[in-house]
Short mmCIF file of C-alpha atoms in Angstrom, two decimals:
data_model
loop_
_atom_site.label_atom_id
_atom_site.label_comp_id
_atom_site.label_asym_id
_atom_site.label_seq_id
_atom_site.Cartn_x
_atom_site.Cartn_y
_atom_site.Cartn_z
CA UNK A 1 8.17 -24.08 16.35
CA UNK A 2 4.27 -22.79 16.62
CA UNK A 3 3.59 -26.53 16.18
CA UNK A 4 5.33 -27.64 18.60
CA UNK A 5 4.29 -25.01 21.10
CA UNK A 6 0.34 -26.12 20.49
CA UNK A 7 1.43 -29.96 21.27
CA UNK A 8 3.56 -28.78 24.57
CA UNK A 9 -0.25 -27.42 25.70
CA UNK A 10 -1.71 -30.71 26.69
CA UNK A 11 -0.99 -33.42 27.59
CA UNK A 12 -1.85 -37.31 26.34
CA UNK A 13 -2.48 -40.79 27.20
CA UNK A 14 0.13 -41.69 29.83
CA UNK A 15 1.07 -38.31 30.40
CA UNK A 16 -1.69 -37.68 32.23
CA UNK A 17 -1.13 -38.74 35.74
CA UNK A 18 -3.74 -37.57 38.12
CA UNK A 19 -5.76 -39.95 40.17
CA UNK A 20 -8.87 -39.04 38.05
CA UNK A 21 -10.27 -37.37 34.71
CA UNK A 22 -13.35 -35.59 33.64
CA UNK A 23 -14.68 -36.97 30.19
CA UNK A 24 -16.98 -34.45 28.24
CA UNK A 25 -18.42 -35.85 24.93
CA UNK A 26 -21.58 -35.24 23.01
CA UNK A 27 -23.54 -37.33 25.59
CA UNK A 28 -22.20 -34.94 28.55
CA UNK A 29 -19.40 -34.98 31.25
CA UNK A 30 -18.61 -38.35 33.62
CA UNK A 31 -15.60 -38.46 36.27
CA UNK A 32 -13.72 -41.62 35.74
CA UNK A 33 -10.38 -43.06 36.99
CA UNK A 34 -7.53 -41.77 34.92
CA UNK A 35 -7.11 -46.02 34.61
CA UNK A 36 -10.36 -46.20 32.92
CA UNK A 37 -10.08 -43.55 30.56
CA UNK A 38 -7.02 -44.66 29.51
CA UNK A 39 -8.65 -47.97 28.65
CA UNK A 40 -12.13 -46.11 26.92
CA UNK A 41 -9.51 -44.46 24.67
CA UNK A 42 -7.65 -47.62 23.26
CA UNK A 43 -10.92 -49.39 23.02
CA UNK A 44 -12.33 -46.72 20.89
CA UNK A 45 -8.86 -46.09 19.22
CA UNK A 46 -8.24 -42.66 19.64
CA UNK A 47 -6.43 -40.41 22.54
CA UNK A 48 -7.49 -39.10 26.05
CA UNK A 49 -6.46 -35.89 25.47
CA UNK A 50 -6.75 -33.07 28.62
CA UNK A 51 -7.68 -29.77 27.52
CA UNK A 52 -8.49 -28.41 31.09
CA UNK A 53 -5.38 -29.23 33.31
CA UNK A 54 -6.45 -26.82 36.48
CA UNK A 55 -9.95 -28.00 36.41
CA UNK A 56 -11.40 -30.12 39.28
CA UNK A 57 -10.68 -32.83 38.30
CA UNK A 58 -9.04 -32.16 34.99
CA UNK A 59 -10.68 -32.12 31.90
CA UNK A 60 -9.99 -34.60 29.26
CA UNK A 61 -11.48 -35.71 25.65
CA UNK A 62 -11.65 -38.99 24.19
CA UNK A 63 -10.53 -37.89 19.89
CA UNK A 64 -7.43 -38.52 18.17
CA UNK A 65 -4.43 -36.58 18.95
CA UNK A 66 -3.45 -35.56 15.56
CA UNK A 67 -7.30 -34.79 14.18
CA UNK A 68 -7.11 -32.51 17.70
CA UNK A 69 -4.00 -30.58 17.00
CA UNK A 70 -5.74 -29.68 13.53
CA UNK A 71 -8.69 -28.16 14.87
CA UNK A 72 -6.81 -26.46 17.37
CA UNK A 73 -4.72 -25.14 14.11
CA UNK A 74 -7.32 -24.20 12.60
CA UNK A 75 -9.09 -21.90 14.89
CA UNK A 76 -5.96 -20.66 15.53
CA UNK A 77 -5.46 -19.22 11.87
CA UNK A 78 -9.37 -18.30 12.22
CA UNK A 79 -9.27 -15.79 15.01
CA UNK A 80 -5.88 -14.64 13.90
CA UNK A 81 -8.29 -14.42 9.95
CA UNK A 82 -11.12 -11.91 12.19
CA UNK A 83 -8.45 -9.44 14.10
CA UNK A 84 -8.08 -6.35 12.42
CA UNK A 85 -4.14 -5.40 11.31
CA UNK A 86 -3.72 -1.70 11.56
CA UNK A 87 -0.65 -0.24 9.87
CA UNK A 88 0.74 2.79 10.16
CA UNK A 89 0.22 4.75 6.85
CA UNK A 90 2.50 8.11 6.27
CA UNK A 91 1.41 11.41 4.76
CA UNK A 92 4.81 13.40 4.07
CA UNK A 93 4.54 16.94 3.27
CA UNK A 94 7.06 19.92 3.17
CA UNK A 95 6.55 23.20 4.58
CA UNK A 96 5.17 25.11 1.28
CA UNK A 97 2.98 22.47 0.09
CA UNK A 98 0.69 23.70 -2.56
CA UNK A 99 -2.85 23.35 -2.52
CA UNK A 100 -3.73 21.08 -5.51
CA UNK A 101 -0.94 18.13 -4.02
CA UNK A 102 -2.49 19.18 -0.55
CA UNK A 103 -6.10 17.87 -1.08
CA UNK A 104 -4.51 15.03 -3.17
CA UNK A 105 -2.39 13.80 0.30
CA UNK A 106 -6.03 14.65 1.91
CA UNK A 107 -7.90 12.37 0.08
CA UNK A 108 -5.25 9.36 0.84
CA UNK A 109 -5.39 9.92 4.06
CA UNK A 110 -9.02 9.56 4.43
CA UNK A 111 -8.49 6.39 2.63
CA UNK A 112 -6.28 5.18 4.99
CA UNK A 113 -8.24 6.39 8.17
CA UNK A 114 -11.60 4.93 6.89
CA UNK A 115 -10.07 1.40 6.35
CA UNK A 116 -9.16 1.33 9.58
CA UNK A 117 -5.43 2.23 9.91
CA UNK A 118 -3.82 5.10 11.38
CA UNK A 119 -2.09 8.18 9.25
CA UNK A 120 1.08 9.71 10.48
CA UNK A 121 1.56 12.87 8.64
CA UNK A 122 4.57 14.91 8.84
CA UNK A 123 6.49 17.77 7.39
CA UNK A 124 9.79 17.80 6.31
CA UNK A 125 11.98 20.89 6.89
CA UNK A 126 15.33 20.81 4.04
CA UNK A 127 17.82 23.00 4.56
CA UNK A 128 17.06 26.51 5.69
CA UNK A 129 13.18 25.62 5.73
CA UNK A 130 13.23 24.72 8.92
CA UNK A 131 12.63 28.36 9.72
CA UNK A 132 9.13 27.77 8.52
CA UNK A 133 8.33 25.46 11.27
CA UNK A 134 5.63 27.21 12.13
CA UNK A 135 3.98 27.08 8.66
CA UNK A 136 4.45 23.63 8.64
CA UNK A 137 3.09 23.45 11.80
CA UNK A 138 -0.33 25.83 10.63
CA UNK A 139 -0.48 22.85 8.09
CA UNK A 140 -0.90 20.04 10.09
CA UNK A 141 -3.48 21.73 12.63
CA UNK A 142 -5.50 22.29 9.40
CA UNK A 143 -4.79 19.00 8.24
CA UNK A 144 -6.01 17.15 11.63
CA UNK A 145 -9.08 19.67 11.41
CA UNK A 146 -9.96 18.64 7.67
CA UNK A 147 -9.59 15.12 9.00
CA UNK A 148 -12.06 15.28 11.93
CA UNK A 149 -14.96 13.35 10.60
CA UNK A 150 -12.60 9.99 10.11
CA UNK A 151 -10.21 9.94 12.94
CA UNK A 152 -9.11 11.42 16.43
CA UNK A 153 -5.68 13.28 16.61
CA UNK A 154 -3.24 11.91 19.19
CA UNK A 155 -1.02 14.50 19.99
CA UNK A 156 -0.60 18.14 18.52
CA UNK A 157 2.19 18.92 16.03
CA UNK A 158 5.68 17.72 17.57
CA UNK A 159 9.19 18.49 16.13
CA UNK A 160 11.65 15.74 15.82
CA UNK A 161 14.83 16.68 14.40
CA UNK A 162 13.85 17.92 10.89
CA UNK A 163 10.22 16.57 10.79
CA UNK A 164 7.13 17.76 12.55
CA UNK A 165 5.10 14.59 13.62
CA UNK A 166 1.24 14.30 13.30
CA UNK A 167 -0.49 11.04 14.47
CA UNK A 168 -4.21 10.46 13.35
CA UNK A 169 -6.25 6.88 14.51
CA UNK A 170 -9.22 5.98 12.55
CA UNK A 171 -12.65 6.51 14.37
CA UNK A 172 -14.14 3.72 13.23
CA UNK A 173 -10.96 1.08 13.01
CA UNK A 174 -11.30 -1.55 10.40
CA UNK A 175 -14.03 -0.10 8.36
CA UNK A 176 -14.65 -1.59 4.66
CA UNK A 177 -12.59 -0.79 1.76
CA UNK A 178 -14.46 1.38 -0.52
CA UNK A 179 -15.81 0.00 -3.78
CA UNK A 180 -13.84 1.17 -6.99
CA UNK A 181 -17.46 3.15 -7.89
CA UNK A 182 -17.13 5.14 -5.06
CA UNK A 183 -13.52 6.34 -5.24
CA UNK A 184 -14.18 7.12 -9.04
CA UNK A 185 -17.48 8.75 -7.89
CA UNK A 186 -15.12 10.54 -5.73
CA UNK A 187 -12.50 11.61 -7.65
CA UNK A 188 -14.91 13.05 -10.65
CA UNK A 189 -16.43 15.14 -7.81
CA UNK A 190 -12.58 16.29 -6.56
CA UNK A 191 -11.79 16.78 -10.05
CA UNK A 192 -14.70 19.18 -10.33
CA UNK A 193 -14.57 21.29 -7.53
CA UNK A 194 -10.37 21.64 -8.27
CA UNK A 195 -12.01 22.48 -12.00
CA UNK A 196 -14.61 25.05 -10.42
CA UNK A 197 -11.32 26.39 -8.27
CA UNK A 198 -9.17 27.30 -11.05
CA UNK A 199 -11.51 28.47 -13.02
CA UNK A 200 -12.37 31.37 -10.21
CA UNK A 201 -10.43 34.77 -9.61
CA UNK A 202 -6.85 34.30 -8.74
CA UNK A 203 -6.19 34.68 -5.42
CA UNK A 204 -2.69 35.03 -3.69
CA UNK A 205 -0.62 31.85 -2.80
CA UNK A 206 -2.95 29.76 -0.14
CA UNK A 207 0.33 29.42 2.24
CA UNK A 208 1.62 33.10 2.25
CA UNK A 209 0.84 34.04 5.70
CA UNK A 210 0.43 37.58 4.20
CA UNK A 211 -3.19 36.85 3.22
CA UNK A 212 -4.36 34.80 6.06
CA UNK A 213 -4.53 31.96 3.68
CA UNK A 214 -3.47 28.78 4.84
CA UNK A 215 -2.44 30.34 8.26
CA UNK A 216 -6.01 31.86 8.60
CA UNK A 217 -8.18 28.82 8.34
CA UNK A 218 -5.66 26.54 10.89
CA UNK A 219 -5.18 29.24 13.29
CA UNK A 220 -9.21 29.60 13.69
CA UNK A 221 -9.64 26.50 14.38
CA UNK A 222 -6.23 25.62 15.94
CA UNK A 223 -8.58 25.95 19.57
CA UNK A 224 -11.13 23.93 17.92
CA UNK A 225 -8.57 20.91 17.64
CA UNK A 226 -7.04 21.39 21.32
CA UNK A 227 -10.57 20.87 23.23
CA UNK A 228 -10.61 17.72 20.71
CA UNK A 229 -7.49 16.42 21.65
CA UNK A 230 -8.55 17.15 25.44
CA UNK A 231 -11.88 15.68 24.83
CA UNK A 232 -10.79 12.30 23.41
CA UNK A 233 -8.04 12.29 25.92
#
């Protein structure tokens, strides 16, 4: 079908029926009788082929048909090669996520947001958590706000049905995929800090809104993320 679409763009030989044709070549552009082209073409045994039908007067090449439709083919599948595919890459969390599978999700997502796709994180209230949709909601803000050096939030935290919505778009789309020495680079440097973490003072559960955990550090900059959503808007 996509084949057939490329040969219904121009038209050939006899099909071409105006009075007269442009010829462009190597040598430059001469306007000719449609009569005489027709006759260049079988002389040199290829096709007068018009690749500029609203031009004044059309404009036509003398090539063969079928060596045409192959270039055309191929730059075709060559621009199609150079534009960037963004997908859609999701981030699921539920409302009492704990901190260690928290900067794990982080990490992916800033993955996925420097290669040049966008994240769509959301929460996922079961049961009788969905009276926590605020918490989940406190998470998202701070996960947008961790986020902010690789990509731009679209929208603040939205509720749909039993998931809260979060859509992030890469800053720079269609970066280069890290090398595998620089995610292991990364991930011994995670590994320590989470290693450095532990090994501190225990502190109260990050997401009980008792200790300003969690709740704390989103709230404070819950503002913050606002004027950026306004800004990039």
């Amino acid at each position: 079908m996509k084949n057939d679409n490329i040969k219904n763009q121009y038209r050939v030989n006899e099909q071409i029926r105006v009075r007269e044709v442009r010829i462009v070549g190597d040598g430059g552009s001469t306007v000719v009788p449609t009569r005489q082209a027709l006759d260049m073409a079988r002389d040199q045994g290829v096709d007068l082929v018009e690749i500029s039908p609203n031009a004044n007067p059309p404009v036509c090449r003398l090539i063969d048909y079928s060596k045409f439709l192959y270039q055309q083919k191929k730059r075709q599948k060559e621009m199609k090669a150079k534009q960037v595919k963004v997908e859609v890459k999701e981030i699921r969390f539920g409302p009492q996520t704990d901190e260690h599978d928290y900067q794990f999700k982080l990490k992916h997502a800033k993955e996925f947001l420097e290669e040049g796709n966008k994240v769509r994180a959301y929460v996922f209230f079961r049961g009788r958590s969905i009276l926590f949709k605020e918490q989940g909601e406190v998470l998202l803000l701070r996960f947008a706000n961790d986020l902010e050096e690789f990509g731009k939030v679209e929208g603040m935290p939205s509720l749909e049905g039993k998931k809260m919505f979060l859509y992030l778009a890469p800053k720079k789309a269609g970066a280069q995929k890290k090398s595998q020495q620089a995610r292991d680079r990364e991930a011994a440097e995670a590994e320590a800090k989470e290693n450095a973490r532990q090994n501190q003072p225990k502190e109260v559960d990050a997401e009980t809104p008792a200790n300003g955990g969690l709740f704390a550090n989103a709230k404070i900059s819950a503002d913050a993320l606002k004027k950026l959503t306004e800004t990039e808007e």
